[in-house]
Amino acid sequence: MSDRYEPDPQFVDKLEWQLASEFRRGSRLKPAPGRIAVPRTVVGLSLAAGVLLLGVAATKAADLIKDSWRRKIEVARLETEVKIKRAFLAFTRDAAAKAEDRFSLGLVDEDECLASKRAADRTAIEVRRAGLDLEEAKVSGEAPRNELYAPVVGGRDYVSERLELEREARGFDRDLAQARENRLLRLFELGLVSREELGGSRTSLASEEAALQRIEKRLALRKAFLTGGLSAEELEIQERLAAAEINGRRAQSGVDFLRERLESLRVREAAGQVSGEDVRLARMDLEATQAQLDLALQEIEILKKIR
Amino acid sequence: MLEDQWLRIYRETIHPLYGYMAKRTGGNRALTEDIVQESYLRALDSWKNGPPPDAPLAWLKQVARNVLIDCLRRKKWDADPGPAGVDPRAPADEFESLELFLAIASLGRKKARALEAFYFDGLSVREIAGEMAVSERAVEGLLRRARGSLRAVLPEPRPVGGNHV
């Protein structure tokens, strides 16, 4: 039974959101009655300056707790993470170089060579991200925050910087998927791969593009939040709506592909080329993806009503 | 005032402020939440252009108390409607708490402070003496006079809905 003299945790969280949002709204310059209205460009520049000043002030506040044990532990943890990732980067770069040698000798295919290079690129981005987290912890004195409504720290928007790194990483994945699709298309035209295999690579590419779109949307929402265009609550709703819409498109693409695949398998089953088990598994995949699509559509409907 | 500072003050004061107000509303959650929310918004409006007060919780409690008094006094007080924000079918202790609070609020500042500390916050005479920087004997005398004044202002007992089933 809840204590009637203790606040409901949801109320506490919601009120904190509201108050943080009200604080930020209040930070925007508004002319007091009787004073000269400030042009929008000046307001914009002043807002940016205010954000920087807040960041500088936040840095000074963090200086006051620079000896705290919590900060020391967090910084030590992140320093270790950077060291580990740097060591792993050296390893993946070495593996990528070996894969390239073996590809030039015809011992591995292009896919494997590209995948090794990709792994090295991704690890390089993880090292940069770990470095970013460490810088933030040194300034803020706390664990890095990744919520879109997290404050700017020391005048720097670490959340957006991390999103930009993620975009870069996803860009590599998308390029890899695109390269694979191009190669499979050439092989399909030569009759060396099936339509199904080509369709699978198209779905993977669509998935990578959807992931990139989601990051772009998050960057736009973050920018809108920092300029006071969205409250923290509106931000979360928009973020969830964008994610649901992207998941929905991804699931739709999957459903279309799996439906085609199921039809193709049914024809092949009738000709005795595949077993009933293959058809059954394909039907289960389709049903699971359809369920994901239904869920995404439901979430979109609910969020649009709340918005 | 910085945003981090503002949110730190919020996190440090929300539980004690809520408890302070809930004791006065008899645990009426909706009313308590409204009062608490209003108090913080007023604090933000007052503090945003300068440093917050040295004792933000004391400031917030005072504001919350005043908000509740204003809220209760604005509503007509007759046999039918209950106190502001309270369904007359609400549990008897909520109704009585608010009635009692409003009556106490109409007394002088010292008497009201002593009675609230004793009945709502559950402080001992010694603790109240420490807070008010007076002797325990002075607090006992103050409570005695305050109860006498309270008896004169409390309304006649009337039937209430009690717990709504």
Short mmCIF file of C-alpha atoms in Angstrom, two decimals:
data_model
loop_
_atom_site.label_atom_id
_atom_site.label_comp_id
_atom_site.label_asym_id
_atom_site.label_seq_id
_atom_site.Cartn_x
_atom_site.Cartn_y
_atom_site.Cartn_z
CA MET A 1 0.00 0.00 0.00
CA SER A 2 1.41 3.43 -0.98
CA ASP A 3 2.11 5.95 1.77
CA ARG A 4 -0.47 8.75 1.41
CA TYR A 5 2.10 11.28 2.56
CA GLU A 6 4.59 10.28 -0.12
CA PRO A 7 4.23 11.54 -3.68
CA ASP A 8 3.46 9.19 -6.53
CA PRO A 9 6.75 8.54 -8.44
CA GLN A 10 5.05 9.31 -11.76
CA PHE A 11 3.90 12.67 -10.43
CA VAL A 12 7.44 13.45 -9.28
CA ASP A 13 8.91 12.59 -12.68
CA LYS A 14 6.24 14.42 -14.62
CA LEU A 15 6.55 17.55 -12.49
CA GLU A 16 10.32 17.52 -12.90
CA TRP A 17 9.85 17.43 -16.68
CA GLN A 18 7.38 20.25 -16.53
CA LEU A 19 9.58 22.41 -14.34
CA ALA A 20 12.69 21.79 -16.49
CA SER A 21 10.68 22.72 -19.54
CA GLU A 22 9.28 25.86 -17.87
CA PHE A 23 12.80 26.85 -16.83
CA ARG A 24 14.01 26.61 -20.41
CA ARG A 25 11.05 28.54 -21.73
CA GLY A 26 11.74 31.22 -19.19
CA SER A 27 15.36 31.40 -20.40
CA ARG A 28 14.16 32.77 -23.72
CA LEU A 29 14.32 36.53 -23.75
CA LYS A 30 10.93 38.15 -23.69
CA PRO A 31 10.50 41.92 -23.58
CA ALA A 32 8.92 43.00 -20.33
CA PRO A 33 5.90 45.28 -20.65
CA GLY A 34 6.94 48.80 -21.55
CA ARG A 35 10.36 47.78 -22.90
CA ILE A 36 11.40 47.80 -26.56
CA ALA A 37 10.76 44.50 -28.32
CA VAL A 38 14.00 42.75 -29.29
CA PRO A 39 14.30 41.63 -32.93
CA ARG A 40 14.13 37.87 -33.45
CA THR A 41 17.73 37.58 -34.70
CA VAL A 42 19.00 39.25 -31.56
CA VAL A 43 16.80 36.99 -29.46
CA GLY A 44 18.25 33.97 -31.25
CA LEU A 45 21.84 35.14 -30.72
CA SER A 46 21.11 35.99 -27.09
CA LEU A 47 19.60 32.56 -26.57
CA ALA A 48 22.73 30.95 -27.99
CA ALA A 49 24.88 33.15 -25.76
CA GLY A 50 22.66 32.25 -22.80
CA VAL A 51 23.11 28.56 -23.51
CA LEU A 52 26.90 29.02 -23.69
CA LEU A 53 26.93 31.03 -20.48
CA LEU A 54 24.84 28.36 -18.76
CA GLY A 55 27.38 25.84 -19.99
CA VAL A 56 30.28 27.90 -18.64
CA ALA A 57 28.44 28.28 -15.34
CA ALA A 58 27.77 24.53 -15.33
CA THR A 59 31.50 23.97 -15.79
CA LYS A 60 32.22 26.16 -12.78
CA ALA A 61 29.63 24.29 -10.73
CA ALA A 62 31.23 20.99 -11.71
CA ASP A 63 34.60 22.35 -10.59
CA LEU A 64 33.16 22.61 -7.10
CA ILE A 65 32.61 18.86 -6.97
CA LYS A 66 35.80 17.89 -8.80
CA ASP A 67 37.07 16.02 -5.78
CA SER A 68 33.92 13.98 -5.30
CA TRP A 69 34.33 10.24 -5.28
CA ARG A 70 31.49 9.74 -7.74
CA ARG A 71 33.22 11.81 -10.38
CA LYS A 72 36.51 9.96 -9.85
CA ILE A 73 34.87 6.58 -10.33
CA GLU A 74 33.00 7.66 -13.45
CA VAL A 75 36.08 9.23 -15.03
CA ALA A 76 38.21 6.16 -14.18
CA ARG A 77 35.58 3.88 -15.72
CA LEU A 78 35.49 5.87 -18.95
CA GLU A 79 39.29 6.15 -19.16
CA THR A 80 39.45 2.35 -18.98
CA GLU A 81 36.79 2.07 -21.65
CA VAL A 82 38.78 4.33 -23.98
CA LYS A 83 41.92 2.22 -23.44
CA ILE A 84 40.05 -1.03 -24.17
CA LYS A 85 38.46 0.37 -27.31
CA ARG A 86 41.80 1.69 -28.58
CA ALA A 87 43.34 -1.77 -28.13
CA PHE A 88 40.41 -3.34 -29.95
CA LEU A 89 40.75 -0.79 -32.75
CA ALA A 90 44.36 -1.86 -33.36
CA PHE A 91 43.15 -5.47 -33.53
CA THR A 92 40.29 -4.78 -35.99
CA ARG A 93 42.55 -2.68 -38.24
CA ASP A 94 45.02 -5.53 -38.34
CA ALA A 95 42.21 -7.99 -39.20
CA ALA A 96 40.93 -5.68 -41.97
CA ALA A 97 44.41 -5.43 -43.51
CA LYS A 98 44.73 -9.24 -43.51
CA ALA A 99 41.24 -9.65 -45.03
CA GLU A 100 42.23 -7.27 -47.84
CA ASP A 101 45.37 -9.32 -48.56
CA ARG A 102 43.35 -12.52 -48.66
CA PHE A 103 40.73 -10.95 -50.92
CA SER A 104 43.44 -9.87 -53.37
CA LEU A 105 44.60 -13.52 -53.40
CA GLY A 106 41.02 -14.74 -53.99
CA LEU A 107 40.89 -16.56 -50.64
CA VAL A 108 37.85 -14.63 -49.32
CA ASP A 109 34.98 -12.94 -51.11
CA GLU A 110 34.29 -9.21 -51.33
CA ASP A 111 31.62 -9.39 -48.62
CA GLU A 112 34.03 -10.68 -46.01
CA CYS A 113 36.67 -8.10 -46.94
CA LEU A 114 34.15 -5.25 -46.71
CA ALA A 115 32.79 -6.58 -43.42
CA SER A 116 36.30 -6.53 -41.88
CA LYS A 117 36.90 -2.96 -43.03
CA ARG A 118 33.51 -1.99 -41.71
CA ALA A 119 34.28 -3.50 -38.31
CA ALA A 120 37.47 -1.40 -38.11
CA ASP A 121 35.61 1.78 -39.10
CA ARG A 122 32.94 1.13 -36.51
CA THR A 123 35.49 0.52 -33.79
CA ALA A 124 37.21 3.81 -34.67
CA ILE A 125 33.88 5.57 -34.13
CA GLU A 126 33.39 3.76 -30.82
CA VAL A 127 36.79 5.06 -29.68
CA ARG A 128 35.73 8.61 -30.57
CA ARG A 129 32.44 8.12 -28.75
CA ALA A 130 34.17 6.79 -25.64
CA GLY A 131 36.46 9.85 -25.77
CA LEU A 132 33.40 12.09 -25.97
CA ASP A 133 31.80 10.39 -22.95
CA LEU A 134 35.02 10.86 -20.99
CA GLU A 135 35.18 14.57 -21.84
CA GLU A 136 31.58 15.03 -20.75
CA ALA A 137 32.14 13.20 -17.45
CA LYS A 138 35.20 15.34 -16.69
CA VAL A 139 33.17 18.50 -17.21
CA SER A 140 29.85 17.49 -15.66
CA GLY A 141 31.18 15.28 -12.89
CA GLU A 142 28.47 12.73 -13.70
CA ALA A 143 27.82 9.81 -16.04
CA PRO A 144 27.19 10.99 -19.61
CA ARG A 145 23.51 11.57 -20.36
CA ASN A 146 22.03 10.53 -23.65
CA GLU A 147 18.39 11.56 -23.39
CA LEU A 148 17.29 14.05 -26.01
CA TYR A 149 16.17 16.33 -23.18
CA ALA A 150 19.54 16.15 -21.38
CA PRO A 151 21.08 19.58 -20.73
CA VAL A 152 24.03 21.05 -22.61
CA VAL A 153 27.25 20.54 -20.60
CA GLY A 154 29.98 23.14 -20.45
CA GLY A 155 28.47 24.88 -23.47
CA ARG A 156 28.76 21.73 -25.55
CA ASP A 157 25.94 19.59 -26.90
CA TYR A 158 27.33 16.09 -26.30
CA VAL A 159 24.02 14.44 -27.14
CA SER A 160 24.05 15.80 -30.68
CA GLU A 161 27.75 14.99 -31.10
CA ARG A 162 27.07 11.37 -30.12
CA LEU A 163 24.15 11.24 -32.54
CA GLU A 164 26.39 12.54 -35.31
CA LEU A 165 28.89 9.77 -34.59
CA GLU A 166 26.09 7.24 -34.69
CA ARG A 167 24.99 8.68 -38.02
CA GLU A 168 28.50 8.22 -39.34
CA ALA A 169 28.57 4.58 -38.15
CA ARG A 170 25.16 3.87 -39.64
CA GLY A 171 26.34 5.47 -42.87
CA PHE A 172 29.02 2.77 -43.11
CA ASP A 173 26.40 0.06 -42.52
CA ARG A 174 24.17 1.55 -45.17
CA ASP A 175 27.04 1.77 -47.66
CA LEU A 176 27.90 -1.86 -46.97
CA ALA A 177 24.28 -2.93 -47.52
CA GLN A 178 24.15 -0.84 -50.72
CA ALA A 179 27.37 -2.39 -52.02
CA ARG A 180 26.01 -5.84 -51.30
CA GLU A 181 22.76 -5.14 -53.09
CA ASN A 182 24.57 -3.77 -56.14
CA ARG A 183 26.71 -6.91 -56.28
CA LEU A 184 23.73 -9.23 -55.86
CA LEU A 185 21.83 -7.36 -58.57
CA ARG A 186 24.68 -8.01 -61.01
CA LEU A 187 24.71 -11.70 -60.02
CA PHE A 188 20.92 -11.92 -60.27
CA GLU A 189 21.04 -10.51 -63.79
CA LEU A 190 23.54 -13.25 -64.60
CA GLY A 191 21.20 -15.84 -63.08
CA LEU A 192 23.65 -16.72 -60.32
CA VAL A 193 21.49 -15.73 -57.31
CA SER A 194 17.77 -16.11 -56.66
CA ARG A 195 15.19 -13.33 -56.53
CA GLU A 196 14.73 -14.23 -52.88
CA GLU A 197 18.35 -13.53 -52.05
CA LEU A 198 18.18 -10.20 -53.86
CA GLY A 199 14.94 -9.36 -52.00
CA GLY A 200 16.65 -10.13 -48.69
CA SER A 201 19.45 -7.69 -49.41
CA ARG A 202 16.90 -5.02 -50.36
CA THR A 203 15.16 -5.47 -47.04
CA SER A 204 18.52 -5.12 -45.24
CA LEU A 205 19.23 -1.93 -47.12
CA ALA A 206 15.77 -0.56 -46.27
CA SER A 207 16.47 -1.37 -42.63
CA GLU A 208 19.75 0.54 -42.65
CA GLU A 209 18.13 3.52 -44.34
CA ALA A 210 15.36 3.47 -41.73
CA ALA A 211 17.97 3.52 -38.95
CA LEU A 212 19.64 6.56 -40.56
CA GLN A 213 16.30 8.34 -40.88
CA ARG A 214 15.67 7.76 -37.19
CA ILE A 215 19.01 9.35 -36.27
CA GLU A 216 18.28 12.36 -38.51
CA LYS A 217 14.90 12.75 -36.84
CA ARG A 218 16.47 12.56 -33.36
CA LEU A 219 19.00 15.23 -34.32
CA ALA A 220 16.18 17.49 -35.55
CA LEU A 221 14.17 16.92 -32.35
CA ARG A 222 17.21 17.67 -30.20
CA LYS A 223 17.77 20.93 -32.05
CA ALA A 224 14.10 21.87 -31.66
CA PHE A 225 14.27 21.10 -27.93
CA LEU A 226 17.41 23.17 -27.34
CA THR A 227 15.95 26.19 -29.11
CA GLY A 228 12.84 25.94 -26.91
CA GLY A 229 10.52 24.74 -29.65
CA LEU A 230 9.52 21.59 -27.76
CA SER A 231 8.98 20.73 -24.11
CA ALA A 232 10.56 17.56 -22.70
CA GLU A 233 7.18 15.81 -22.79
CA GLU A 234 6.43 16.86 -26.38
CA LEU A 235 9.94 15.73 -27.25
CA GLU A 236 9.41 12.23 -25.95
CA ILE A 237 6.10 11.86 -27.75
CA GLN A 238 7.64 13.06 -31.02
CA GLU A 239 10.62 10.76 -30.59
CA ARG A 240 8.45 7.73 -29.93
CA LEU A 241 6.17 8.63 -32.82
CA ALA A 242 9.12 8.96 -35.21
CA ALA A 243 10.52 5.62 -34.01
CA ALA A 244 7.13 3.93 -34.41
CA GLU A 245 6.72 5.35 -37.94
CA ILE A 246 10.16 4.13 -38.95
CA ASN A 247 9.56 0.72 -37.38
CA GLY A 248 6.28 0.60 -39.24
CA ARG A 249 7.92 1.31 -42.59
CA ARG A 250 10.63 -1.23 -41.86
CA ALA A 251 8.07 -3.86 -40.88
CA GLN A 252 5.98 -3.10 -43.99
CA SER A 253 9.02 -3.63 -46.19
CA GLY A 254 9.65 -6.92 -44.37
CA VAL A 255 6.05 -8.05 -44.78
CA ASP A 256 6.11 -7.31 -48.52
CA PHE A 257 9.32 -9.27 -48.96
CA LEU A 258 8.23 -12.22 -46.82
CA ARG A 259 4.87 -12.43 -48.56
CA GLU A 260 6.64 -12.75 -51.93
CA ARG A 261 9.00 -15.30 -50.44
CA LEU A 262 6.14 -17.38 -49.05
CA GLU A 263 4.39 -17.42 -52.44
CA SER A 264 7.60 -18.48 -54.13
CA LEU A 265 8.14 -21.29 -51.62
CA ARG A 266 4.57 -22.54 -52.05
CA VAL A 267 5.15 -22.84 -55.79
CA ARG A 268 8.41 -24.67 -55.18
CA GLU A 269 6.80 -26.95 -52.62
CA ALA A 270 4.19 -27.93 -55.18
CA ALA A 271 7.05 -28.80 -57.55
CA GLY A 272 8.74 -30.82 -54.79
CA GLN A 273 11.75 -28.51 -54.61
CA VAL A 274 11.31 -27.50 -50.95
CA SER A 275 9.74 -29.19 -47.96
CA GLY A 276 6.54 -28.27 -46.12
CA GLU A 277 8.70 -27.35 -43.16
CA ASP A 278 10.37 -24.56 -45.18
CA VAL A 279 6.94 -23.19 -46.09
CA ARG A 280 5.79 -23.38 -42.47
CA LEU A 281 8.85 -21.49 -41.23
CA ALA A 282 8.37 -18.85 -43.91
CA ARG A 283 4.73 -18.41 -42.82
CA MET A 284 5.83 -17.98 -39.19
CA ASP A 285 8.36 -15.32 -40.22
CA LEU A 286 5.65 -13.48 -42.11
CA GLU A 287 3.21 -13.65 -39.18
CA ALA A 288 5.86 -12.37 -36.75
CA THR A 289 6.74 -9.44 -39.00
CA GLN A 290 3.04 -8.68 -39.56
CA ALA A 291 2.60 -8.57 -35.78
CA GLN A 292 5.47 -6.05 -35.55
CA LEU A 293 3.77 -3.95 -38.19
CA ASP A 294 0.42 -4.09 -36.35
CA LEU A 295 2.11 -3.05 -33.12
CA ALA A 296 3.87 -0.12 -34.80
CA LEU A 297 0.58 1.06 -36.34
CA GLN A 298 -1.17 0.81 -32.97
CA GLU A 299 1.57 2.80 -31.26
CA ILE A 300 1.37 5.48 -33.96
CA GLU A 301 -2.39 5.77 -33.48
CA ILE A 302 -2.07 6.11 -29.70
CA LEU A 303 0.75 8.66 -29.88
CA LYS A 304 -1.08 10.78 -32.44
CA LYS A 305 -4.04 10.97 -30.08
CA ILE A 306 -1.83 12.04 -27.16
CA ARG A 307 0.07 14.63 -29.19
CA MET B 1 19.83 30.53 -11.17
CA LEU B 2 21.10 27.62 -13.26
CA GLU B 3 18.93 24.82 -14.54
CA ASP B 4 21.00 22.18 -12.71
CA GLN B 5 20.60 24.17 -9.51
CA TRP B 6 16.87 24.49 -10.01
CA LEU B 7 16.42 20.77 -10.59
CA ARG B 8 18.65 19.92 -7.63
CA ILE B 9 16.46 22.09 -5.39
CA TYR B 10 13.39 20.33 -6.78
CA ARG B 11 14.76 16.85 -6.10
CA GLU B 12 15.80 17.79 -2.56
CA THR B 13 12.50 19.42 -1.64
CA ILE B 14 9.76 17.49 -3.45
CA HIS B 15 9.34 14.72 -0.88
CA PRO B 16 9.37 16.90 2.27
CA LEU B 17 7.14 19.52 0.61
CA TYR B 18 4.66 16.91 -0.56
CA GLY B 19 4.57 15.31 2.90
CA TYR B 20 4.10 18.71 4.55
CA MET B 21 1.14 19.52 2.31
CA ALA B 22 -0.37 16.02 2.36
CA LYS B 23 -0.61 16.16 6.15
CA ARG B 24 -2.63 19.33 5.86
CA THR B 25 -4.95 18.03 3.19
CA GLY B 26 -5.55 14.78 5.05
CA GLY B 27 -3.77 12.83 2.32
CA ASN B 28 -5.93 14.19 -0.53
CA ARG B 29 -3.62 13.33 -3.41
CA ALA B 30 -5.20 15.44 -6.13
CA LEU B 31 -5.33 18.58 -4.04
CA THR B 32 -1.83 18.05 -2.68
CA GLU B 33 -0.40 17.59 -6.17
CA ASP B 34 -2.11 20.75 -7.39
CA ILE B 35 -0.79 22.80 -4.49
CA VAL B 36 2.73 21.41 -4.82
CA GLN B 37 2.80 22.05 -8.54
CA GLU B 38 1.53 25.61 -8.08
CA SER B 39 4.16 26.25 -5.39
CA TYR B 40 7.02 25.22 -7.64
CA LEU B 41 5.73 27.31 -10.50
CA ARG B 42 5.54 30.32 -8.22
CA ALA B 43 9.06 29.59 -6.97
CA LEU B 44 10.37 29.46 -10.53
CA ASP B 45 8.69 32.74 -11.32
CA SER B 46 10.21 34.35 -8.24
CA TRP B 47 13.72 32.87 -8.37
CA LYS B 48 14.52 32.75 -12.05
CA ASN B 49 16.11 36.20 -12.19
CA GLY B 50 18.34 35.81 -9.15
CA PRO B 51 19.73 33.33 -6.65
CA PRO B 52 17.25 31.09 -4.85
CA PRO B 53 16.63 31.70 -1.12
CA ASP B 54 19.00 30.17 1.44
CA ALA B 55 16.24 27.88 2.70
CA PRO B 56 14.23 26.96 -0.39
CA LEU B 57 12.15 24.33 1.43
CA ALA B 58 10.96 26.83 4.04
CA TRP B 59 10.05 29.25 1.25
CA LEU B 60 8.15 26.57 -0.64
CA LYS B 61 6.29 25.41 2.47
CA GLN B 62 5.16 28.95 3.21
CA VAL B 63 3.97 29.47 -0.34
CA ALA B 64 2.22 26.08 -0.42
CA ARG B 65 0.45 26.88 2.83
CA ASN B 66 -0.72 30.24 1.50
CA VAL B 67 -1.88 28.67 -1.76
CA LEU B 68 -3.94 26.13 0.17
CA ILE B 69 -5.49 28.81 2.38
CA ASP B 70 -6.39 30.95 -0.65
CA CYS B 71 -7.80 27.91 -2.38
CA LEU B 72 -10.00 26.95 0.56
CA ARG B 73 -11.18 30.49 1.30
CA ARG B 74 -12.15 31.17 -2.32
CA LYS B 75 -14.72 28.38 -2.24
CA LYS B 76 -18.08 28.95 -0.64
CA TRP B 77 -18.26 27.18 2.67
CA ASP B 78 -21.71 25.83 3.30
CA ALA B 79 -23.33 22.58 4.15
CA ASP B 80 -23.29 21.11 0.66
CA PRO B 81 -19.99 21.58 -1.17
CA GLY B 82 -16.90 20.37 0.59
CA PRO B 83 -13.59 22.18 0.78
CA ALA B 84 -12.03 23.18 -2.55
CA GLY B 85 -11.06 20.17 -4.58
CA VAL B 86 -12.60 17.73 -2.11
CA ASP B 87 -15.68 15.69 -2.80
CA PRO B 88 -17.94 15.80 0.27
CA ARG B 89 -18.10 12.04 -0.13
CA ALA B 90 -14.32 11.94 0.41
CA PRO B 91 -13.02 10.14 3.45
CA ALA B 92 -13.90 11.93 6.66
CA ASP B 93 -10.30 12.54 7.68
CA GLU B 94 -9.53 14.50 4.47
CA PHE B 95 -12.54 16.70 5.00
CA GLU B 96 -11.79 17.23 8.66
CA SER B 97 -8.11 17.88 7.96
CA LEU B 98 -8.91 20.68 5.58
CA GLU B 99 -11.56 22.11 7.86
CA LEU B 100 -9.09 22.05 10.73
CA PHE B 101 -6.33 23.55 8.62
CA LEU B 102 -8.51 26.43 7.51
CA ALA B 103 -9.57 27.11 11.07
CA ILE B 104 -5.97 27.10 12.29
CA ALA B 105 -4.96 29.41 9.44
CA SER B 106 -7.43 32.00 10.70
CA LEU B 107 -5.61 32.27 14.04
CA GLY B 108 -2.61 34.46 14.71
CA ARG B 109 0.66 33.53 13.07
CA LYS B 110 2.38 32.12 16.19
CA LYS B 111 -0.63 30.11 17.33
CA ALA B 112 -1.17 28.72 13.85
CA ARG B 113 2.50 27.77 13.53
CA ALA B 114 2.52 25.98 16.91
CA LEU B 115 -0.71 24.07 16.24
CA GLU B 116 0.31 23.00 12.75
CA ALA B 117 3.71 21.84 13.96
CA PHE B 118 2.07 19.85 16.77
CA TYR B 119 -0.95 18.36 14.98
CA PHE B 120 0.08 18.12 11.33
CA ASP B 121 3.85 17.70 11.48
CA GLY B 122 3.84 15.59 14.63
CA LEU B 123 6.60 17.57 16.35
CA SER B 124 7.11 17.36 20.09
CA VAL B 125 6.91 20.41 22.37
CA ARG B 126 10.70 20.31 22.66
CA GLU B 127 11.12 20.29 18.88
CA ILE B 128 8.66 23.15 18.46
CA ALA B 129 10.49 25.11 21.14
CA GLY B 130 13.75 24.58 19.26
CA GLU B 131 12.25 25.77 15.98
CA MET B 132 10.58 28.82 17.47
CA ALA B 133 13.60 29.61 19.67
CA VAL B 134 11.48 29.80 22.85
CA SER B 135 11.25 27.71 26.01
CA GLU B 136 9.19 24.54 26.22
CA ARG B 137 7.01 26.19 28.83
CA ALA B 138 6.31 29.02 26.40
CA VAL B 139 5.27 26.49 23.75
CA GLU B 140 2.94 24.69 26.18
CA GLY B 141 1.28 28.00 27.04
CA LEU B 142 1.01 28.94 23.39
CA LEU B 143 -0.60 25.60 22.50
CA ARG B 144 -3.08 25.94 25.34
CA ARG B 145 -4.16 29.42 24.22
CA ALA B 146 -4.19 28.32 20.58
CA ARG B 147 -6.53 25.41 21.31
CA GLY B 148 -8.86 27.76 23.11
CA SER B 149 -8.93 30.13 20.13
CA LEU B 150 -9.39 27.21 17.75
CA ARG B 151 -12.40 25.93 19.66
CA ALA B 152 -14.06 29.29 19.08
CA VAL B 153 -13.53 29.27 15.31
CA LEU B 154 -14.15 25.65 14.45
CA PRO B 155 -17.58 25.16 12.83
CA GLU B 156 -20.26 23.07 14.51
CA PRO B 157 -19.86 19.36 13.80
CA ARG B 158 -21.92 18.45 10.74
CA PRO B 159 -22.66 15.16 9.01
CA VAL B 160 -20.24 14.29 6.20
CA GLY B 161 -20.34 11.56 3.60
CA GLY B 162 -17.59 9.59 5.23
CA ASN B 163 -15.90 6.93 3.19
CA HIS B 164 -17.68 6.55 -0.09
CA VAL B 165 -18.42 2.92 -0.83
#
